[in-house]
Amino acid sequence: MQVITTKAAMRDTVRGWRQAGGSIVLVPTMGYLHAGHMALVERARTQGDRIVASIFVNPTQFGASEDLSTYPRDLERDLAMLNDAGVSAVFMPQVTEVYASDAQTIVETTDLAKILIGKLRPGHFRGVATVVTKLFNIVQPDAACFGEKDYQQLCVIRQMVRDLDIPVRIIGVPTVRDSDGLAMSSRNVRLTPDDRAAATILSRALFQAQDMAKTGITASRLRAWVAAHIGAEPRADVQSVDIRDARTLRSLSGPLTGPAVILLAVRFGSVLLIDQRVVTP
Ligand code: PAF
């Protein structure tokens, strides 16, 4: 496995691979890998000949009040996991390699970036869309894998690729859960043991919501039920519960007529957890 830190070396490597033939799948990450990331790598393996994983803790997607310096990191372990998984190259640039000090250009999905998580974390999706565009331009993959856990991020990236005619196939990979149902996330290590146990309410609420969606319930009533069910857990500080059209993220209130996504953002102590599930009536 090659470890590449510069854009020039990444492009050279890709040029060589292209000459030899075969396709490239990118798995963008911010490192501190867990089973959720490895599911992206596994899926990438079925989609192309060579996998490039990127490890880059992208400063532009962190808000002023969010501490970039405490984002968990374990590079040695990440590299060992990617090597074992048969990744061809890891692209892990420094911040100064990715962002020139005089950079002026951003990429933003104007509507999608302002709703839901975008409201709680202003500027977050602008940072994501900009860095993903840059990664696409540097690695020039045929396809790229993103987790469905970050559902709004996946919608933002799909929209951006459509709007800007970026020739990369976007593959959404289902959320990987711990045996107790908690969605895998790098943030989970920051939960206290009590909050960790309490946070399992999220997946339990989502799974019950799927059963309720089959009963002809309206989106408003289902939303209210999920919010009340999670809110009854004393350690859960519910930030948002939304039910949206699974493709457009348009708000829903009436009877469910097609796939809808339930999106949760809930704080446990200082840790904001997100989770989601697509339910069908
Ligand atoms: O999902 C993530 O880890 C990040 O948002 C991504 C897509 C790697 C962009 O920095």
mmCIF file of N, CA and C in Angstrom, residues 182-262:
data_model
loop_
_atom_site.group_PDB
_atom_site.id
_atom_site.type_symbol
_atom_site.label_atom_id
_atom_site.label_comp_id
_atom_site.label_asym_id
_atom_site.label_seq_id
_atom_site.Cartn_x
_atom_site.Cartn_y
_atom_site.Cartn_z
ATOM 1 N N LEU A 182 -26.171 0.718 18.486
ATOM 2 C CA LEU A 182 -25.620 2.075 18.332
ATOM 3 C C LEU A 182 -24.836 2.175 17.023
ATOM 4 N N ALA A 183 -25.151 3.209 16.238
ATOM 5 C CA ALA A 183 -24.454 3.393 14.960
ATOM 6 C C ALA A 183 -22.980 3.685 15.238
ATOM 7 N N MET A 184 -22.090 3.023 14.469
ATOM 8 C CA MET A 184 -20.644 3.241 14.645
ATOM 9 C C MET A 184 -20.307 4.684 14.311
ATOM 10 N N SER A 185 -19.508 5.310 15.154
ATOM 11 C CA SER A 185 -19.068 6.684 14.903
ATOM 12 C C SER A 185 -17.796 6.940 15.694
ATOM 13 N N SER A 186 -16.912 7.759 15.127
ATOM 14 C CA SER A 186 -15.677 8.110 15.837
ATOM 15 C C SER A 186 -16.011 8.855 17.125
ATOM 16 N N ARG A 187 -17.203 9.459 17.185
ATOM 17 C CA ARG A 187 -17.578 10.222 18.377
ATOM 18 C C ARG A 187 -17.934 9.331 19.557
ATOM 19 N N ASN A 188 -18.268 8.051 19.289
ATOM 20 C CA ASN A 188 -18.761 7.187 20.375
ATOM 21 C C ASN A 188 -17.760 7.053 21.507
ATOM 22 N N VAL A 189 -16.447 7.130 21.195
ATOM 23 C CA VAL A 189 -15.423 6.962 22.249
ATOM 24 C C VAL A 189 -15.493 8.100 23.264
ATOM 25 N N ARG A 190 -16.121 9.205 22.892
ATOM 26 C CA ARG A 190 -16.202 10.346 23.817
ATOM 27 C C ARG A 190 -17.421 10.268 24.736
ATOM 28 N N LEU A 191 -18.257 9.238 24.536
ATOM 29 C CA LEU A 191 -19.440 9.081 25.401
ATOM 30 C C LEU A 191 -19.024 8.470 26.741
ATOM 31 N N THR A 192 -19.610 8.933 27.843
ATOM 32 C CA THR A 192 -19.384 8.271 29.132
ATOM 33 C C THR A 192 -20.102 6.914 29.067
ATOM 34 N N PRO A 193 -19.728 5.947 29.930
ATOM 35 C CA PRO A 193 -20.416 4.643 29.876
ATOM 36 C C PRO A 193 -21.934 4.779 30.021
ATOM 37 N N ASP A 194 -22.401 5.684 30.910
ATOM 38 C CA ASP A 194 -23.856 5.847 31.080
ATOM 39 C C ASP A 194 -24.500 6.425 29.825
ATOM 40 N N ASP A 195 -23.837 7.404 29.215
ATOM 41 C CA ASP A 195 -24.386 7.988 27.983
ATOM 42 C C ASP A 195 -24.352 6.967 26.846
ATOM 43 N N ARG A 196 -23.295 6.165 26.811
ATOM 44 C CA ARG A 196 -23.163 5.119 25.778
ATOM 45 C C ARG A 196 -24.350 4.162 25.850
ATOM 46 N N ALA A 197 -24.713 3.763 27.098
ATOM 47 C CA ALA A 197 -25.847 2.841 27.260
ATOM 48 C C ALA A 197 -27.155 3.547 26.888
ATOM 49 N N ALA A 198 -27.287 4.808 27.302
ATOM 50 C CA ALA A 198 -28.535 5.547 27.037
ATOM 51 C C ALA A 198 -28.733 5.784 25.541
ATOM 52 N N ALA A 199 -27.622 5.945 24.812
ATOM 53 C CA ALA A 199 -27.700 6.302 23.389
ATOM 54 C C ALA A 199 -28.306 5.190 22.524
ATOM 55 N N THR A 200 -28.438 3.999 23.079
ATOM 56 C CA THR A 200 -29.047 2.909 22.298
ATOM 57 C C THR A 200 -30.534 3.180 22.034
ATOM 58 N N ILE A 201 -31.091 4.175 22.750
ATOM 59 C CA ILE A 201 -32.489 4.566 22.507
ATOM 60 C C ILE A 201 -32.686 4.999 21.044
ATOM 61 N N LEU A 202 -31.636 5.544 20.430
ATOM 62 C CA LEU A 202 -31.781 6.067 19.064
ATOM 63 C C LEU A 202 -32.162 4.956 18.087
ATOM 64 N N SER A 203 -31.383 3.876 18.097
ATOM 65 C CA SER A 203 -31.670 2.815 17.123
ATOM 66 C C SER A 203 -32.972 2.104 17.481
ATOM 67 N N ARG A 204 -33.269 1.986 18.792
ATOM 68 C CA ARG A 204 -34.523 1.314 19.161
ATOM 69 C C ARG A 204 -35.716 2.131 18.648
ATOM 70 N N ALA A 205 -35.628 3.443 18.793
ATOM 71 C CA ALA A 205 -36.724 4.304 18.305
ATOM 72 C C ALA A 205 -36.856 4.188 16.788
ATOM 73 N N LEU A 206 -35.726 4.165 16.091
ATOM 74 C CA LEU A 206 -35.771 4.099 14.620
ATOM 75 C C LEU A 206 -36.367 2.779 14.135
ATOM 76 N N PHE A 207 -35.999 1.680 14.814
ATOM 77 C CA PHE A 207 -36.508 0.376 14.373
ATOM 78 C C PHE A 207 -38.015 0.268 14.640
ATOM 79 N N GLN A 208 -38.458 0.804 15.792
ATOM 80 C CA GLN A 208 -39.908 0.780 16.068
ATOM 81 C C GLN A 208 -40.655 1.677 15.085
ATOM 82 N N ALA A 209 -40.006 2.775 14.688
ATOM 83 C CA ALA A 209 -40.646 3.711 13.748
ATOM 84 C C ALA A 209 -40.928 3.023 12.414
ATOM 85 N N GLN A 210 -40.057 2.110 12.007
ATOM 86 C CA GLN A 210 -40.302 1.390 10.749
ATOM 87 C C GLN A 210 -41.617 0.612 10.835
ATOM 88 N N ASP A 211 -41.859 -0.058 11.985
ATOM 89 C CA ASP A 211 -43.118 -0.790 12.156
ATOM 90 C C ASP A 211 -44.297 0.174 12.115
ATOM 91 N N MET A 212 -44.152 1.333 12.779
ATOM 92 C CA MET A 212 -45.261 2.292 12.829
ATOM 93 C C MET A 212 -45.553 2.884 11.445
ATOM 94 N N ALA A 213 -44.495 3.016 10.628
ATOM 95 C CA ALA A 213 -44.676 3.594 9.288
ATOM 96 C C ALA A 213 -45.625 2.744 8.444
ATOM 97 N N LYS A 214 -45.699 1.460 8.784
ATOM 98 C CA LYS A 214 -46.560 0.531 8.014
ATOM 99 C C LYS A 214 -48.033 0.679 8.389
ATOM 100 N N THR A 215 -48.332 1.457 9.464
ATOM 101 C CA THR A 215 -49.710 1.489 9.979
ATOM 102 C C THR A 215 -50.550 2.607 9.375
ATOM 103 N N GLY A 216 -49.990 3.377 8.428
ATOM 104 C CA GLY A 216 -50.752 4.472 7.816
ATOM 105 C C GLY A 216 -50.639 5.768 8.605
ATOM 106 N N ILE A 217 -49.752 5.831 9.561
ATOM 107 C CA ILE A 217 -49.542 7.018 10.392
ATOM 108 C C ILE A 217 -49.034 8.189 9.529
ATOM 109 N N THR A 218 -49.357 9.429 9.920
ATOM 110 C CA THR A 218 -48.821 10.575 9.166
ATOM 111 C C THR A 218 -47.373 10.833 9.602
ATOM 112 N N ALA A 219 -46.650 11.568 8.750
ATOM 113 C CA ALA A 219 -45.253 11.897 9.069
ATOM 114 C C ALA A 219 -45.185 12.732 10.350
ATOM 115 N N SER A 220 -46.135 13.670 10.527
ATOM 116 C CA SER A 220 -46.119 14.530 11.730
ATOM 117 C C SER A 220 -46.266 13.707 13.000
ATOM 118 N N ARG A 221 -47.206 12.765 12.967
ATOM 119 C CA ARG A 221 -47.442 11.963 14.182
ATOM 120 C C ARG A 221 -46.251 11.043 14.458
ATOM 121 N N LEU A 222 -45.689 10.509 13.401
ATOM 122 C CA LEU A 222 -44.531 9.618 13.586
ATOM 123 C C LEU A 222 -43.354 10.425 14.162
ATOM 124 N N ARG A 223 -43.167 11.628 13.633
ATOM 125 C CA ARG A 223 -42.087 12.497 14.130
ATOM 126 C C ARG A 223 -42.279 12.766 15.621
ATOM 127 N N ALA A 224 -43.538 13.116 15.983
ATOM 128 C CA ALA A 224 -43.837 13.442 17.391
ATOM 129 C C ALA A 224 -43.587 12.221 18.276
ATOM 130 N N TRP A 225 -43.953 11.036 17.782
ATOM 131 C CA TRP A 225 -43.754 9.827 18.585
ATOM 132 C C TRP A 225 -42.254 9.580 18.807
ATOM 133 N N VAL A 226 -41.461 9.686 17.736
ATOM 134 C CA VAL A 226 -40.007 9.421 17.855
ATOM 135 C C VAL A 226 -39.384 10.435 18.822
ATOM 136 N N ALA A 227 -39.769 11.719 18.686
ATOM 137 C CA ALA A 227 -39.182 12.761 19.548
ATOM 138 C C ALA A 227 -39.540 12.494 21.007
ATOM 139 N N ALA A 228 -40.807 12.121 21.268
ATOM 140 C CA ALA A 228 -41.238 11.884 22.647
ATOM 141 C C ALA A 228 -40.559 10.640 23.216
ATOM 142 N N HIS A 229 -40.435 9.608 22.391
ATOM 143 C CA HIS A 229 -39.840 8.345 22.836
ATOM 144 C C HIS A 229 -38.372 8.562 23.237
ATOM 145 N N ILE A 230 -37.636 9.296 22.407
ATOM 146 C CA ILE A 230 -36.216 9.554 22.722
ATOM 147 C C ILE A 230 -36.123 10.559 23.884
ATOM 148 N N GLY A 231 -37.020 11.554 23.858
ATOM 149 C CA GLY A 231 -37.004 12.584 24.911
ATOM 150 C C GLY A 231 -37.283 12.009 26.292
ATOM 151 N N ALA A 232 -37.939 10.849 26.350
ATOM 152 C CA ALA A 232 -38.235 10.230 27.646
ATOM 153 C C ALA A 232 -36.965 9.667 28.305
ATOM 154 N N GLU A 233 -35.891 9.547 27.529
ATOM 155 C CA GLU A 233 -34.603 9.097 28.094
ATOM 156 C C GLU A 233 -33.934 10.340 28.730
ATOM 157 N N PRO A 234 -33.771 10.341 30.065
ATOM 158 C CA PRO A 234 -33.295 11.560 30.730
ATOM 159 C C PRO A 234 -31.927 12.051 30.241
ATOM 160 N N ARG A 235 -31.071 11.172 29.751
ATOM 161 C CA ARG A 235 -29.726 11.600 29.329
ATOM 162 C C ARG A 235 -29.711 12.150 27.899
ATOM 163 N N ALA A 236 -30.851 12.007 27.195
ATOM 164 C CA ALA A 236 -30.897 12.447 25.785
ATOM 165 C C ALA A 236 -31.370 13.887 25.696
ATOM 166 N N ASP A 237 -30.579 14.725 25.025
ATOM 167 C CA ASP A 237 -30.980 16.116 24.793
ATOM 168 C C ASP A 237 -31.280 16.216 23.283
ATOM 169 N N VAL A 238 -32.567 16.094 22.958
ATOM 170 C CA VAL A 238 -32.963 16.003 21.541
ATOM 171 C C VAL A 238 -32.754 17.354 20.852
ATOM 172 N N GLN A 239 -31.910 17.381 19.839
ATOM 173 C CA GLN A 239 -31.674 18.614 19.069
ATOM 174 C C GLN A 239 -32.623 18.700 17.895
ATOM 175 N N SER A 240 -32.801 17.586 17.212
ATOM 176 C CA SER A 240 -33.774 17.589 16.117
ATOM 177 C C SER A 240 -34.197 16.173 15.757
ATOM 178 N N VAL A 241 -35.474 16.073 15.400
ATOM 179 C CA VAL A 241 -36.028 14.831 14.841
ATOM 180 C C VAL A 241 -36.790 15.277 13.599
ATOM 181 N N ASP A 242 -36.429 14.741 12.460
ATOM 182 C CA ASP A 242 -37.072 15.157 11.223
ATOM 183 C C ASP A 242 -37.492 13.950 10.411
ATOM 184 N N ILE A 243 -38.589 14.119 9.684
ATOM 185 C CA ILE A 243 -38.972 13.097 8.698
ATOM 186 C C ILE A 243 -39.040 13.798 7.351
ATOM 187 N N ARG A 244 -38.265 13.318 6.431
ATOM 188 C CA ARG A 244 -38.135 13.999 5.134
ATOM 189 C C ARG A 244 -38.247 12.994 4.001
ATOM 190 N N ASP A 245 -38.553 13.498 2.817
ATOM 191 C CA ASP A 245 -38.509 12.664 1.617
ATOM 192 C C ASP A 245 -37.081 12.093 1.506
ATOM 193 N N ALA A 246 -36.975 10.782 1.305
ATOM 194 C CA ALA A 246 -35.658 10.130 1.370
ATOM 195 C C ALA A 246 -34.704 10.599 0.274
ATOM 196 N N ARG A 247 -35.249 11.144 -0.831
ATOM 197 C CA ARG A 247 -34.364 11.552 -1.922
ATOM 198 C C ARG A 247 -34.072 13.053 -1.902
ATOM 199 N N THR A 248 -35.142 13.850 -1.702
ATOM 200 C CA THR A 248 -34.982 15.307 -1.827
ATOM 201 C C THR A 248 -34.757 15.999 -0.485
ATOM 202 N N LEU A 249 -35.033 15.308 0.622
ATOM 203 C CA LEU A 249 -35.027 15.876 1.978
ATOM 204 C C LEU A 249 -36.103 16.955 2.153
ATOM 205 N N ARG A 250 -37.134 16.931 1.283
ATOM 206 C CA ARG A 250 -38.270 17.843 1.452
ATOM 207 C C ARG A 250 -39.043 17.425 2.704
ATOM 208 N N SER A 251 -39.488 18.442 3.464
ATOM 209 C CA SER A 251 -40.217 18.175 4.706
ATOM 210 C C SER A 251 -41.523 17.435 4.423
ATOM 211 N N LEU A 252 -41.906 16.501 5.289
ATOM 212 C CA LEU A 252 -43.158 15.761 5.109
ATOM 213 C C LEU A 252 -44.030 15.964 6.345
ATOM 214 N N SER A 253 -45.352 16.006 6.152
ATOM 215 C CA SER A 253 -46.239 16.077 7.325
ATOM 216 C C SER A 253 -47.423 15.104 7.196
ATOM 217 N N GLY A 254 -47.891 14.890 5.974
ATOM 218 C CA GLY A 254 -49.087 14.058 5.764
ATOM 219 C C GLY A 254 -48.770 12.569 5.767
ATOM 220 N N PRO A 255 -49.752 11.763 5.307
ATOM 221 C CA PRO A 255 -49.548 10.308 5.246
ATOM 222 C C PRO A 255 -48.308 9.960 4.413
ATOM 223 N N LEU A 256 -47.585 8.943 4.827
ATOM 224 C CA LEU A 256 -46.373 8.542 4.094
ATOM 225 C C LEU A 256 -46.802 7.836 2.809
ATOM 226 N N THR A 257 -46.243 8.279 1.692
ATOM 227 C CA THR A 257 -46.619 7.657 0.420
ATOM 228 C C THR A 257 -45.432 6.988 -0.271
ATOM 229 N N GLY A 258 -44.234 7.234 0.229
ATOM 230 C CA GLY A 258 -43.033 6.635 -0.367
ATOM 231 C C GLY A 258 -41.924 6.622 0.677
ATOM 232 N N PRO A 259 -40.711 6.228 0.281
ATOM 233 C CA PRO A 259 -39.616 6.161 1.254
ATOM 234 C C PRO A 259 -39.379 7.513 1.934
ATOM 235 N N ALA A 260 -39.290 7.472 3.251
ATOM 236 C CA ALA A 260 -39.026 8.689 4.031
ATOM 237 C C ALA A 260 -37.839 8.391 4.933
ATOM 238 N N VAL A 261 -37.060 9.423 5.197
ATOM 239 C CA VAL A 261 -35.924 9.198 6.083
ATOM 240 C C VAL A 261 -36.192 9.911 7.402
ATOM 241 N N ILE A 262 -35.930 9.182 8.492
ATOM 242 C CA ILE A 262 -36.024 9.807 9.824
ATOM 243 C C ILE A 262 -34.600 10.178 10.218
#
